[in-house]
Structures are given as structure tokens and as C-alpha cells.
Amino acid sequence: MSAAAEQMLPLSKPVGRFIGERKKMLIAGKWVPAESGKTFPVYNPATGEEICQVAEGDKADVDKAVKAARKAFESGPWPTMSLSKRGRLMHRIGDLILEHLDELAELESLDNGKPISVARAADVPLSADIFHYMSGWCTKRHGVTIPLNVLYTPGVEYHSYTRLEPVGVVGQIIPWNFPLLMAAWKLGPALACGCTVVLKVAEETPLSALRLGEIMQEAGLPDGVVNIITGFGETAGAALVGHPGVDKIAFTGSTEVGRLIVKAAANDLKKVSLELGGKSPNIVLADADLDIAIPGAASAIFFNHGQCCCAGSRLYVEQQVFDKVVEGVSEQARKIKLGPGLDPKTEMGPMVSEIQQQRVCGYLDSGFKDGAKALTGGKKRDGRGYFVEPTVLVNTRAGMKVVDEEIFGPVVTAMPFKSPDDELINQANNSIYGLAAGIWTRDVSKAHSIAARLKAGTVWINCFNIFDAALPFGGYKQSGWGREMGEAVLEHYTETKAVTIRL
Ligand code: NAI
Ligand code: MG
């Protein structure tokens, strides 16, 4: 598509409203500018053009938001609202997300660069699903009665039970790769447990979460229950992590910032959950159905332009089918249609930002210096927008940066293995990360025994990138602390109180 045509992509009315705006933040139920009055630009990554300005939240704004969340937690209607009403309200948020599916998908595509078809099929419906799923937990999670084992004084009896109470005011910090979905992953469980939230969205992609803020208000969420701050990580993000009024931090992003957060939270021992980077192995055995394994391995890395924490970025292929699989994956890569996300024919959009494009290209350069060879791709696309070609690298081995480090772009490193033995398992587990893994085989017992030995929070067999609100997701090792989604995530947002009464 020509540059002129890209510019001409028509925006719908509700999304067109964002163009040239100065968007405000949501604090205490009001849309407000930053205390400093400062704003910063949000760019369309397909063209590099400014979409609008958003408030540059900082310490003073975070402080206001935390106070609003505290007030809502201690004395607003939220803590005393009936659980069934809380559940219905959350369900309504999910319904409203679906009612605005077209608009949210378009906004996400404009801001993040992802294909609108993907935002429509994945990001938006999965976001709605989190609210729908989590809404059910409001009425279904409670404490238990526990008989005591020790008889202290003969004849004296005790009655003990537990209460599950919300942890309090939660600070949530999210990245730019799935802006709306990450907001939903974070807000859903926190709200279901009765917490109040200050959400700091990624500076690259604030728009869909701001729209979600309006939707939550429309659904009737009381003021101050969710506050949304736009701003940078080093300022607004760090202020939230350091704020003494915050009881817990939930973070998704780089492992590097995860470490900073743990250090900062050590001061007052805030509770912390982390969903960090990955370098997921994707293992193709010779007996796999290659008709599904080849497109599966391609989509494992190229979905969302490789900007996925769980991307199948280390492809291990059994020797006798190596050439066929890497050639097949390369063929898939060559066919991917790059373009602006808003073009309905686009299959892969630009990287989210110029910085991310440079980061990915920096990895490609280092790979080539270390002897890697690109079967396809290997460079950025010239011209407007932050595009990088889908890339398949061979002649790669552990010790190279492209194999060891998270690239977060459409780059897969392919390596052959002799047989599915200890050496393969060691190679697959040879990473500081442990987020996800894939296995492609027709042999059920091999599949299960390899799955059991992989150090990863998620293992996909003959599939990849399958998510569900009911399925826990999170990492071993330096991929994080705790799990998102499912029943497992609720633990992060609850305190268990044991109550004992002498009868
Ligand atoms: P990042 O970790 O810096 O940003 C994620 C979020 O953390 C953003 O909201 C940011 O404002 C905030 N943040 C940054 N510094 C902070 C600080 N000192 N205190 C509190 N909050 C802070 O990630 P970035 O720079 O956008 O991407 C760098 C790399 O991180 C990527 O190339 C990728 O490898 C990885 N990444 C992993 C993600 C995942 O889903 N696990 C998501 C985004 C990035
Ligand atoms: Mg950063």
C-alpha cells in the first residue's frame, strides 16, 4: 500500500474522536489532566505520525490516584456492595466491551499496530471473557471452617474459620503488546476480589485502556475503584511502586524492570506478582504431523509480530525433518502480508515503536556477527512505519544473544536435535526464563513425558498460544512470580484471615 493510501485509511467516528485530542486520566471518577499540565504524544506505529496527546502523569497524580483508591476501598460503596451486584457489574463490563468490539479493535490497531483482524478475533473478545469469567468468582470464593487438632484445656472448645479479604489498594503496571487484554488480565481478578486499583498503562499504548475506563464508568463502577494513570515507567510507574499507600504491585513487562520493582517493593514489603519475559522452546519431533506443526511453529513466533512474552522463539527440530520444517516455516514467513494494522488484509503490522524496531534489528545484527544465517527476512522494511521482516535464523546455538535473550520481535532461531533425549530437555531448559513451551508429535507418551520435564508454566502440545480466562498462565524461573487468570490469580488479591473463637 502506498504511503498516501496508508494515510487515507478511514477511521470510524468513535476512533476518529481520538485524533488530535489531549486525553485526560481517570482519577476518583473524574477525567483530569496531569497536575503539571504536561502531556506527551502517542504515535501510530504504521506511519510514525502522532495520534494524540495524553496526560503525563507523575508522582503527584499517582498520589492523588492512590488516595482515591484508598478512599474507595475503605469507605466507598465498593466494599459493602453485595457480591452478586459486584459480579453483575463486572459481567456488564464484559458485555460493554463486546458491544464496542469494533471500536476497541480499531483503536488497538491504530495505537499498537497489530492487525485489526487479530484485535477483533483475539484481544477484544478475550478481554471481555476475563471480565465475564472473573465476575463469577465474586459469589463463589469464600473461607472455610477448620476443626482444630490440639486440645489446649480439656472441656474447652474452639471454633475456627477463615475469611478471604481483599488485599487492598493495588498498583498495576502493564505493557504495550496487548494493551487492552493486559488491562483486563489485571483488573478482572483484582475487582472480583474486592480490591481497588491504580492502573499505570504503557506509555506507547494508553488509548484502549482509557476507553475501557469510560466503559467501566458506564457499567456503574463506583468512583475511585479503578484509577488510570498515563505516564512513563521511570516516573509514574516508579512512583506507584514506591507509594506507601499501595498494598500490592502486579506487573507485566521486562525482567529488567521486574527486578527494579522487587527492589523498590522491599522497602515496605509490598506484595508483588510478576509476569516477565520468556524465550520459549518449541520442539518439533520427527513423528509430528508437519502439516500442522509447520504453520503452528510459524504462528508461535510470528503471532503479534513476536511481541509476546510466550513467543516460540527457540525452535528445536529433530534432525531428519529439520530442513523440511525450517524451509516450511520460512515459506510461511515469506507469505505473511506486512502492512498497517488498520488495513483488513494485513497479517503483520509494525513493531510498536521505533525503539522496539531498533532493539529487534540490534539483535539481528548481533546474530549475523555471531554467524547466524537468515533463511528469510533479517532486516527492517525501508520507508515509513516501524516494520521488521519475519525472520528465520539458522546456524544458531546457545551462547549467542539471539538464542539466549528475549528479542520480542518476529525472529525465530532454529536448531536441530538428534533425538528427544536428556540432551534435548537440557537444551530446552537452558534459559533464565521458563514461561511457555511447545511440543509437536503424534506420540502421546513422548508428549506427556517431555511436558513433565520442561521447566515452563505453560506447555502446548500440537498447538501454541492457546489462552483461556480459566487457565493459569505465568512463569518458572525469571519469567515471573505467580500466575495470571484462572482460580490461581485470585490468591494474589486476597488475604486469608483465620478467626478463632472460644465457645
Ligand atoms: P518495560 O518493562 O520497561 O515496560 C513495561 C511497563 O513497565 C510500562 O508500563 C512501563 O512504563 C513500566 N516501567 C518501566 N520502567 C519502570 C520502572 N522503573 N518502575 C515502574 N514501572 C516501570 O518494557 P519495555 O521497555 O516497553 O520493553 C523492553 C523489553 O521488555 C521488550 O523488548 C521485551 O523483551 C520485554 N517486554 C516483555 C513484556 C511481557 O509481556 N513480558 C511486555 C513488554 C516488554
Ligand atoms: Mg523500558
Coordinates of C-alpha atoms and ligand atoms in Angstrom, one line a residue:
M1 CA 0.0 0.0 0.0
S2 CA 1.3 3.4 -0.9
A3 CA 2.1 6.0 1.8
A4 CA -0.7 8.2 0.6
A5 CA -3.2 5.3 0.8
E6 CA -2.0 4.4 4.3
Q7 CA -2.8 8.0 5.4
M8 CA -6.2 7.7 3.8
L9 CA -7.3 4.7 5.9
P10 CA -10.7 5.9 7.1
L11 CA -11.3 5.9 10.9
S12 CA -14.7 5.3 12.3
K13 CA -16.4 8.1 14.1
P14 CA -15.7 6.9 17.7
V15 CA -12.0 6.3 17.0
G16 CA -11.7 9.5 14.9
R17 CA -12.6 11.3 18.1
F18 CA -9.1 10.5 19.5
I19 CA -7.2 12.3 16.7
G20 CA -5.5 15.4 17.9
E21 CA -7.1 15.2 21.3
R22 CA -5.5 15.9 24.7
K23 CA -6.7 12.8 26.6
K24 CA -7.1 13.0 30.4
M25 CA -6.5 10.4 33.1
L26 CA -9.2 8.8 35.3
I27 CA -8.8 9.7 39.0
A28 CA -11.5 9.4 41.6
G29 CA -14.1 9.1 38.9
K30 CA -13.1 12.3 37.1
W31 CA -11.2 12.8 33.9
V32 CA -8.3 15.1 34.8
P33 CA -5.1 16.5 33.3
A34 CA -1.7 15.9 34.9
E35 CA -1.1 18.2 37.9
S36 CA 1.9 19.5 36.0
G37 CA -0.2 20.2 32.9
K38 CA 2.2 18.2 30.9
T39 CA 1.2 15.9 28.0
F40 CA 3.1 13.6 25.7
P41 CA 2.5 12.2 22.2
V42 CA 1.1 8.8 21.2
Y43 CA 2.2 7.6 17.8
N44 CA 0.7 5.5 15.1
P45 CA 3.5 2.9 14.6
A46 CA 2.4 2.2 11.0
T47 CA 3.2 5.8 9.9
G48 CA 5.2 7.4 12.8
E49 CA 2.6 10.1 13.0
E50 CA 1.2 11.5 16.2
I51 CA -2.4 10.3 17.0
C52 CA -3.0 12.5 20.1
Q53 CA -1.5 13.7 23.3
V54 CA -2.1 12.1 26.7
A55 CA -1.6 13.5 30.2
E56 CA 1.9 12.9 31.6
G57 CA 1.1 11.6 35.0
D58 CA 3.8 11.7 37.6
K59 CA 4.3 11.4 41.4
A60 CA 1.6 14.0 42.3
D61 CA -1.0 12.3 40.1
V62 CA -0.1 8.9 41.4
D63 CA -0.5 10.1 44.9
K64 CA -4.0 11.5 44.1
A65 CA -4.9 8.2 42.5
V66 CA -3.7 6.1 45.4
K67 CA -5.7 8.3 47.8
A68 CA -8.8 7.9 45.7
A69 CA -8.3 4.2 45.6
R70 CA -7.8 4.1 49.3
K71 CA -11.0 6.1 50.0
A72 CA -12.9 3.8 47.6
F73 CA -11.5 0.8 49.4
E74 CA -12.2 1.9 52.9
S75 CA -15.4 3.9 52.7
G76 CA -16.9 3.9 49.2
P77 CA -19.9 1.8 48.0
W78 CA -17.4 -0.9 46.7
P79 CA -16.5 -2.7 50.0
T80 CA -20.2 -3.0 51.1
M81 CA -21.7 -3.8 47.7
S82 CA -23.4 -7.2 47.6
L83 CA -21.2 -9.8 46.0
S84 CA -23.9 -10.6 43.4
K85 CA -24.1 -6.9 42.5
R86 CA -20.4 -6.8 42.2
G87 CA -20.5 -9.8 39.9
R88 CA -23.3 -8.4 37.7
L89 CA -21.4 -5.1 37.4
M90 CA -18.3 -6.9 36.2
H91 CA -20.3 -9.0 33.8
R92 CA -21.8 -5.8 32.4
I93 CA -18.2 -4.5 31.8
G94 CA -17.6 -7.7 29.7
D95 CA -20.8 -7.1 27.8
L96 CA -20.0 -3.5 27.1
I97 CA -16.5 -4.5 25.8
L98 CA -18.2 -6.8 23.3
E99 CA -20.8 -4.1 22.4
H100 CA -17.8 -1.9 21.5
L101 CA -15.8 -4.6 19.8
D102 CA -15.3 -2.8 16.5
E103 CA -14.3 0.4 18.1
L104 CA -11.9 -1.1 20.6
A105 CA -10.3 -3.3 17.9
E106 CA -9.8 -0.3 15.6
L107 CA -8.3 1.8 18.5
E108 CA -6.0 -1.0 19.5
S109 CA -4.8 -1.5 15.9
L110 CA -4.2 2.2 15.4
D111 CA -2.3 2.6 18.7
N112 CA -0.3 -0.7 18.9
G113 CA 0.0 -1.5 15.2
K114 CA -1.5 -5.0 15.3
P115 CA -3.7 -6.2 12.5
I116 CA -7.3 -5.2 13.2
S117 CA -8.4 -8.8 12.3
V118 CA -6.3 -10.0 15.2
A119 CA -7.6 -7.4 17.6
R120 CA -11.1 -8.3 16.6
A121 CA -10.6 -12.1 16.9
A122 CA -8.3 -12.2 20.0
D123 CA -7.6 -9.0 22.0
V124 CA -11.1 -7.7 22.4
P125 CA -13.1 -10.9 22.9
L126 CA -10.5 -12.3 25.3
S127 CA -10.6 -9.1 27.3
A128 CA -14.4 -9.4 27.6
D129 CA -14.0 -13.0 28.6
I130 CA -11.8 -12.2 31.5
F131 CA -14.5 -9.9 33.0
H132 CA -17.2 -12.5 32.3
Y133 CA -15.1 -15.3 33.9
M134 CA -13.9 -13.3 36.9
S135 CA -17.4 -11.9 37.6
G136 CA -18.4 -15.5 38.5
W137 CA -15.8 -15.7 41.2
C138 CA -17.3 -12.8 43.1
T139 CA -20.0 -15.0 44.5
K140 CA -18.1 -18.3 44.6
R141 CA -15.0 -17.7 46.7
H142 CA -15.2 -17.8 50.5
G143 CA -13.4 -19.1 53.6
V144 CA -13.9 -22.5 55.3
T145 CA -14.4 -23.8 58.8
I146 CA -11.5 -25.7 60.2
P147 CA -11.6 -28.1 63.1
L148 CA -8.6 -27.6 65.5
N149 CA -6.2 -30.5 66.2
V150 CA -4.8 -29.5 69.6
L151 CA -6.9 -29.8 72.8
Y152 CA -5.5 -26.9 75.0
T153 CA -7.7 -27.3 78.0
P154 CA -10.0 -30.3 78.5
G155 CA -13.6 -29.3 78.1
V156 CA -12.8 -26.0 76.3
E157 CA -13.8 -25.9 72.6
Y158 CA -12.9 -23.6 69.8
H159 CA -14.5 -22.8 66.5
S160 CA -12.2 -21.6 63.7
Y161 CA -12.9 -20.3 60.2
T162 CA -11.2 -18.3 57.5
R163 CA -12.2 -15.2 55.8
L164 CA -10.9 -14.3 52.3
E165 CA -10.5 -10.5 52.3
P166 CA -9.3 -8.2 49.5
V167 CA -5.6 -7.3 49.8
G168 CA -6.5 -3.6 49.5
V169 CA -5.2 -0.9 47.1
V170 CA -3.4 -2.5 44.2
G171 CA -0.9 -0.8 41.8
Q172 CA -0.9 -2.5 38.4
I173 CA 1.6 -1.7 35.6
I174 CA 1.1 -3.1 32.2
P175 CA 3.0 -3.3 28.8
W176 CA 2.1 -2.4 25.3
N177 CA 1.9 -5.7 23.5
F178 CA -1.7 -6.5 24.3
P179 CA -2.8 -3.1 25.8
L180 CA -6.5 -3.8 26.4
L181 CA -6.0 -7.5 27.2
M182 CA -3.3 -6.8 29.8
A183 CA -5.6 -4.3 31.5
A184 CA -8.3 -6.9 31.6
W185 CA -6.0 -9.6 32.9
K186 CA -5.0 -7.3 35.7
L187 CA -8.3 -5.6 36.6
G188 CA -10.6 -8.6 36.3
P189 CA -9.2 -10.6 39.3
A190 CA -8.5 -7.5 41.4
L191 CA -12.0 -6.3 41.1
A192 CA -13.5 -9.8 41.6
C193 CA -11.7 -9.9 45.0
G194 CA -12.9 -6.5 46.0
C195 CA -9.6 -4.6 45.7
T196 CA -9.4 -1.1 44.3
V197 CA -6.8 -0.2 41.7
V198 CA -4.4 2.3 40.3
L199 CA -3.5 1.1 36.8
K200 CA -0.4 2.6 35.1
V201 CA -0.7 1.9 31.3
A202 CA 2.2 1.6 28.9
E203 CA 3.4 5.0 27.5
E204 CA 3.4 3.5 24.0
T205 CA -0.3 2.4 24.0
P206 CA -2.5 4.2 26.5
L207 CA -5.7 4.6 24.4
S208 CA -7.7 1.4 24.7
A209 CA -7.4 1.4 28.5
L210 CA -8.6 5.0 28.6
R211 CA -11.6 3.9 26.6
L212 CA -12.1 0.9 28.9
G213 CA -12.1 3.4 31.8
E214 CA -15.2 5.1 30.2
I215 CA -16.8 1.7 29.7
M216 CA -16.3 0.8 33.3
Q217 CA -17.9 4.1 34.4
E218 CA -20.8 3.3 32.0
A219 CA -21.2 -0.1 33.7
G220 CA -21.6 1.7 37.0
L221 CA -18.2 1.1 38.7
P222 CA -18.1 3.4 41.7
D223 CA -15.7 6.4 41.6
G224 CA -12.1 5.6 42.7
V225 CA -12.4 1.8 42.3
V226 CA -10.2 1.9 39.1
N227 CA -7.9 4.9 38.5
I228 CA -6.0 5.0 35.3
I229 CA -2.7 6.9 35.0
T230 CA -0.9 7.6 31.7
G231 CA 2.8 8.4 32.1
F232 CA 6.3 6.9 31.9
G233 CA 7.7 4.0 33.8
E234 CA 10.7 5.7 35.4
T235 CA 8.4 8.5 36.8
A236 CA 4.7 7.4 37.2
G237 CA 5.5 3.7 37.3
A238 CA 8.3 4.1 39.9
A239 CA 6.1 6.4 42.0
L240 CA 3.3 3.8 42.1
V241 CA 5.7 1.1 43.2
G242 CA 7.3 3.3 45.8
H243 CA 4.0 4.6 47.2
P244 CA 3.4 3.6 50.9
G245 CA -0.4 3.6 50.4
V246 CA -0.2 0.7 47.9
D247 CA -0.6 -2.8 49.3
K248 CA 0.4 -4.8 46.3
I249 CA 2.0 -4.4 42.9
A250 CA 1.1 -6.5 39.9
F251 CA 3.5 -6.0 36.9
T252 CA 3.8 -7.3 33.4
G253 CA 6.8 -6.3 31.4
S254 CA 10.5 -6.8 31.1
T255 CA 12.5 -8.9 33.5
E256 CA 14.8 -6.0 34.0
V257 CA 12.1 -3.7 35.3
G258 CA 10.7 -6.7 37.3
R259 CA 13.9 -6.7 39.2
L260 CA 13.7 -3.0 39.9
I261 CA 10.2 -3.4 41.2
V262 CA 11.2 -6.2 43.6
K263 CA 14.0 -4.0 45.0
A264 CA 11.7 -1.0 45.4
A265 CA 9.0 -3.1 47.0
A266 CA 11.5 -4.4 49.5
N267 CA 11.2 -1.1 51.5
D268 CA 7.8 -1.8 52.8
L269 CA 7.5 -5.4 51.7
K270 CA 4.6 -4.8 49.3
K271 CA 3.2 -8.0 47.9
V272 CA 4.4 -8.4 44.3
S273 CA 3.3 -10.6 41.4
L274 CA 5.3 -10.5 38.1
E275 CA 4.7 -11.7 34.6
L276 CA 8.0 -11.2 32.8
G277 CA 10.0 -12.2 29.7
G278 CA 10.4 -15.5 28.0
K279 CA 12.4 -17.4 25.5
S280 CA 10.1 -20.3 24.9
P281 CA 11.3 -23.5 23.3
N282 CA 9.1 -25.0 20.6
I283 CA 10.0 -28.7 19.9
V284 CA 9.1 -30.5 16.7
L285 CA 9.6 -34.3 16.7
A286 CA 10.2 -36.2 13.5
D287 CA 6.9 -38.0 14.0
A288 CA 4.8 -34.8 14.2
D289 CA 2.1 -34.1 11.7
L290 CA 4.1 -31.5 9.8
D291 CA 1.0 -30.1 8.1
I292 CA 0.0 -28.6 11.4
A293 CA 3.5 -28.3 13.0
I294 CA 4.9 -26.1 10.3
P295 CA 2.2 -23.4 10.3
G296 CA 2.0 -23.9 14.1
A297 CA 5.7 -23.1 14.6
A298 CA 5.4 -20.1 12.3
S299 CA 2.4 -18.7 14.2
A300 CA 4.1 -19.5 17.5
I301 CA 6.7 -16.9 16.7
F302 CA 5.0 -14.5 14.3
F303 CA 1.7 -14.0 16.2
N304 CA 1.6 -10.4 17.4
H305 CA 4.9 -9.8 15.5
G306 CA 6.8 -11.9 18.0
Q307 CA 5.9 -9.3 20.7
C308 CA 4.6 -12.0 23.0
C309 CA 6.3 -13.0 26.3
C310 CA 5.5 -16.6 25.4
A311 CA 6.6 -16.5 21.7
G312 CA 8.0 -19.8 20.5
S313 CA 11.3 -18.2 19.7
R314 CA 13.7 -21.2 20.0
L315 CA 12.6 -23.8 17.5
Y316 CA 14.2 -27.2 18.1
V317 CA 13.6 -29.7 15.3
E318 CA 14.5 -33.4 15.1
Q319 CA 17.4 -33.8 12.6
Q320 CA 15.7 -35.8 10.0
V321 CA 12.9 -33.3 9.4
F322 CA 14.9 -30.1 10.2
D323 CA 15.4 -28.9 6.6
K324 CA 11.7 -29.6 5.7
V325 CA 10.5 -27.8 8.8
V326 CA 12.7 -24.7 8.6
E327 CA 12.1 -24.4 4.9
G328 CA 8.3 -24.7 5.6
V329 CA 8.4 -22.1 8.4
S330 CA 10.4 -19.8 6.1
E331 CA 7.9 -20.2 3.3
Q332 CA 5.1 -19.3 5.8
A333 CA 7.1 -16.2 6.8
R334 CA 7.6 -15.1 3.2
K335 CA 3.8 -15.2 2.6
I336 CA 3.0 -13.0 5.6
K337 CA 1.5 -9.8 4.4
L338 CA 3.1 -6.8 6.2
G339 CA 1.1 -3.6 6.3
P340 CA -0.6 -1.1 8.5
G341 CA -2.8 -2.8 11.1
L342 CA -5.9 -1.0 10.0
D343 CA -5.8 -2.5 6.5
P344 CA -8.0 -5.5 6.8
K345 CA -5.7 -7.5 4.5
T346 CA -2.7 -7.0 6.8
E347 CA -1.3 -10.1 8.6
M348 CA 1.6 -8.5 10.4
G349 CA 1.8 -4.8 11.4
P350 CA 4.7 -2.7 12.5
M351 CA 6.7 -3.1 15.7
V352 CA 5.1 -1.0 18.4
S353 CA 7.7 1.8 18.3
E354 CA 10.9 2.9 16.7
I355 CA 12.8 1.8 19.8
Q356 CA 11.4 -1.7 19.6
Q357 CA 12.3 -1.8 15.9
Q358 CA 15.8 -0.7 16.7
R359 CA 16.0 -3.3 19.5
V360 CA 15.0 -6.1 17.2
C361 CA 17.4 -5.0 14.4
G362 CA 20.2 -4.8 17.0
Y363 CA 19.6 -8.4 17.8
L364 CA 19.6 -9.4 14.1
D365 CA 23.0 -7.6 13.7
S366 CA 24.4 -9.4 16.7
G367 CA 23.1 -12.7 15.4
F368 CA 24.8 -12.2 12.0
K369 CA 28.0 -11.2 13.7
D370 CA 27.9 -14.5 15.6
G371 CA 27.5 -16.5 12.4
A372 CA 23.7 -16.9 12.1
K373 CA 22.2 -17.1 8.7
A374 CA 18.7 -15.8 7.7
L375 CA 16.7 -18.2 5.5
T376 CA 14.2 -15.3 5.1
G377 CA 13.8 -11.8 6.4
G378 CA 16.7 -10.4 8.5
K379 CA 16.1 -6.7 8.3
K380 CA 13.7 -3.8 8.8
R381 CA 11.4 -2.7 6.0
D382 CA 12.5 0.6 4.5
G383 CA 10.1 3.5 4.4
R384 CA 7.5 4.7 6.8
G385 CA 6.5 2.8 9.9
Y386 CA 8.4 0.5 12.2
F387 CA 8.3 -2.7 10.3
V388 CA 10.6 -5.7 10.6
E389 CA 10.5 -8.6 8.2
P390 CA 9.5 -12.0 9.7
T391 CA 12.9 -13.8 10.1
V392 CA 14.1 -17.4 10.4
L393 CA 17.7 -17.8 11.6
V394 CA 19.7 -21.0 11.3
N395 CA 23.4 -21.7 12.3
T396 CA 22.5 -20.6 15.8
R397 CA 23.4 -22.2 19.1
A398 CA 23.2 -21.5 22.8
G399 CA 25.6 -18.7 23.9
M400 CA 24.5 -16.4 21.0
K401 CA 22.5 -13.5 22.2
V402 CA 19.8 -14.2 19.6
V403 CA 19.3 -17.7 21.2
D404 CA 19.7 -16.7 24.9
E405 CA 17.9 -13.3 25.1
E406 CA 14.3 -12.3 24.6
I407 CA 14.1 -10.4 21.2
F408 CA 10.4 -9.6 21.4
G409 CA 10.2 -9.4 17.6
P410 CA 9.4 -11.7 14.6
V411 CA 12.7 -13.6 14.8
V412 CA 12.9 -17.4 15.4
T413 CA 16.2 -19.3 15.9
A414 CA 16.0 -22.8 14.5
M415 CA 18.3 -25.6 15.8
P416 CA 18.4 -29.3 15.0
F417 CA 18.5 -32.1 17.7
K418 CA 19.4 -35.8 17.3
S419 CA 16.7 -37.4 19.4
P420 CA 14.2 -36.4 22.1
D421 CA 16.6 -37.4 24.9
D422 CA 18.1 -35.7 28.0
E423 CA 20.2 -33.5 25.8
L424 CA 17.1 -32.0 24.2
I425 CA 15.5 -31.4 27.5
N426 CA 18.6 -29.7 28.8
Q427 CA 18.8 -27.5 25.8
A428 CA 15.1 -26.6 26.0
N429 CA 15.5 -25.8 29.7
N430 CA 18.8 -24.0 29.2
S431 CA 17.3 -20.5 29.8
I432 CA 16.9 -18.0 32.6
Y433 CA 13.3 -18.0 31.5
G434 CA 10.5 -20.6 31.9
L435 CA 7.3 -19.1 30.6
A436 CA 6.0 -21.5 27.9
A437 CA 6.9 -24.3 25.6
G438 CA 5.5 -26.2 22.6
I439 CA 5.8 -29.8 21.6
W440 CA 4.7 -31.2 18.2
T441 CA 4.4 -35.0 18.0
R442 CA 1.9 -37.9 17.2
D443 CA 3.4 -39.9 20.1
V444 CA 1.2 -39.3 23.2
S445 CA 3.6 -40.8 25.7
K446 CA 6.5 -38.8 24.4
A447 CA 4.4 -35.7 24.5
H448 CA 3.4 -36.2 28.2
S449 CA 6.9 -37.2 29.4
I450 CA 8.5 -34.2 27.7
A451 CA 5.8 -31.9 29.0
A452 CA 6.5 -33.1 32.5
R453 CA 10.2 -32.3 32.2
L454 CA 10.0 -28.8 30.7
K455 CA 10.5 -26.0 33.2
A456 CA 7.7 -23.8 32.0
G457 CA 4.4 -22.5 33.3
T458 CA 2.6 -23.5 30.2
V459 CA 3.1 -26.4 27.8
W460 CA 1.2 -26.5 24.5
I461 CA 1.1 -29.8 22.6
N462 CA 0.3 -29.7 18.9
C463 CA -0.9 -26.2 19.4
F464 CA 0.5 -22.8 20.6
N465 CA -0.8 -19.5 22.1
I466 CA -4.0 -21.1 23.4
F467 CA -5.2 -18.9 26.2
D468 CA -8.3 -19.0 28.3
A469 CA -9.6 -16.9 31.2
A470 CA -9.9 -20.2 33.2
L471 CA -6.3 -21.4 32.5
P472 CA -3.5 -20.2 34.8
F473 CA -0.6 -18.5 33.0
G474 CA 2.8 -17.5 34.3
G475 CA 6.4 -18.4 34.6
Y476 CA 9.0 -20.5 36.2
K477 CA 12.5 -19.1 36.9
Q478 CA 13.0 -15.4 35.9
S479 CA 9.7 -15.4 33.9
G480 CA 7.9 -14.2 37.0
W481 CA 6.2 -14.8 40.3
G482 CA 2.7 -16.2 40.5
R483 CA 0.0 -16.9 37.9
E484 CA -2.4 -14.8 35.9
M485 CA -6.0 -15.9 35.2
G486 CA -7.9 -19.0 36.4
E487 CA -8.6 -19.5 40.1
A488 CA -4.8 -19.3 40.7
V489 CA -4.6 -15.5 40.2
L490 CA -7.2 -14.8 42.9
E491 CA -4.6 -15.7 45.6
H492 CA -2.6 -12.5 44.7
Y493 CA -5.6 -10.3 45.5
T494 CA -6.7 -11.9 48.8
E495 CA -5.6 -12.0 52.4
T496 CA -6.7 -15.1 54.4
K497 CA -7.8 -14.2 57.9
A498 CA -8.1 -17.1 60.4
V499 CA -10.6 -16.3 63.1
T500 CA -10.8 -18.5 66.3
I501 CA -13.5 -18.2 69.0
R502 CA -13.6 -19.9 72.3
L503 CA -17.0 -21.5 72.7
Ligands
NAI1 P1 9.2 -2.2 30.3 O1 9.3 -3.4 31.3 O2 10.2 -1.1 30.5 O3 7.7 -1.6 30.4 C1 6.6 -2.3 30.8 C2 5.8 -1.3 31.7 O4 6.6 -1.0 32.9 C3 5.4 0.0 31.1 O5 4.2 0.4 31.6 C4 6.5 0.9 31.7 O6 6.1 2.3 31.7 C5 6.7 0.4 33.1 N1 8.0 0.7 33.7 C6 9.2 0.9 33.1 N2 10.2 1.2 34.0 C7 9.6 1.2 35.2 C8 10.0 1.4 36.5 N3 11.3 1.7 36.7 N4 9.2 1.3 37.5 C9 7.9 1.0 37.3 N5 7.4 0.8 36.0 C10 8.2 0.9 35.0 O7 9.3 -2.8 28.9 P2 9.7 -2.0 27.5 O8 10.8 -1.1 27.8 O9 8.5 -1.5 26.9 O10 10.3 -3.2 26.6 C11 11.6 -3.7 26.8 C12 11.6 -5.2 26.7 O11 10.8 -5.8 27.7 C13 11.0 -5.8 25.4 O12 11.8 -5.8 24.3 C14 10.6 -7.2 25.8 O13 11.7 -8.0 25.7 C15 10.2 -7.0 27.3 N6 8.8 -6.9 27.5 C16 8.1 -8.0 28.0 C17 6.7 -8.0 28.1 C18 6.0 -9.2 28.6 O14 4.8 -9.3 28.3 N7 6.6 -10.0 29.4 C19 6.0 -6.8 27.7 C20 6.7 -5.7 27.2 C21 8.1 -5.8 27.1
MG2 MG 11.6 0.0 29.4

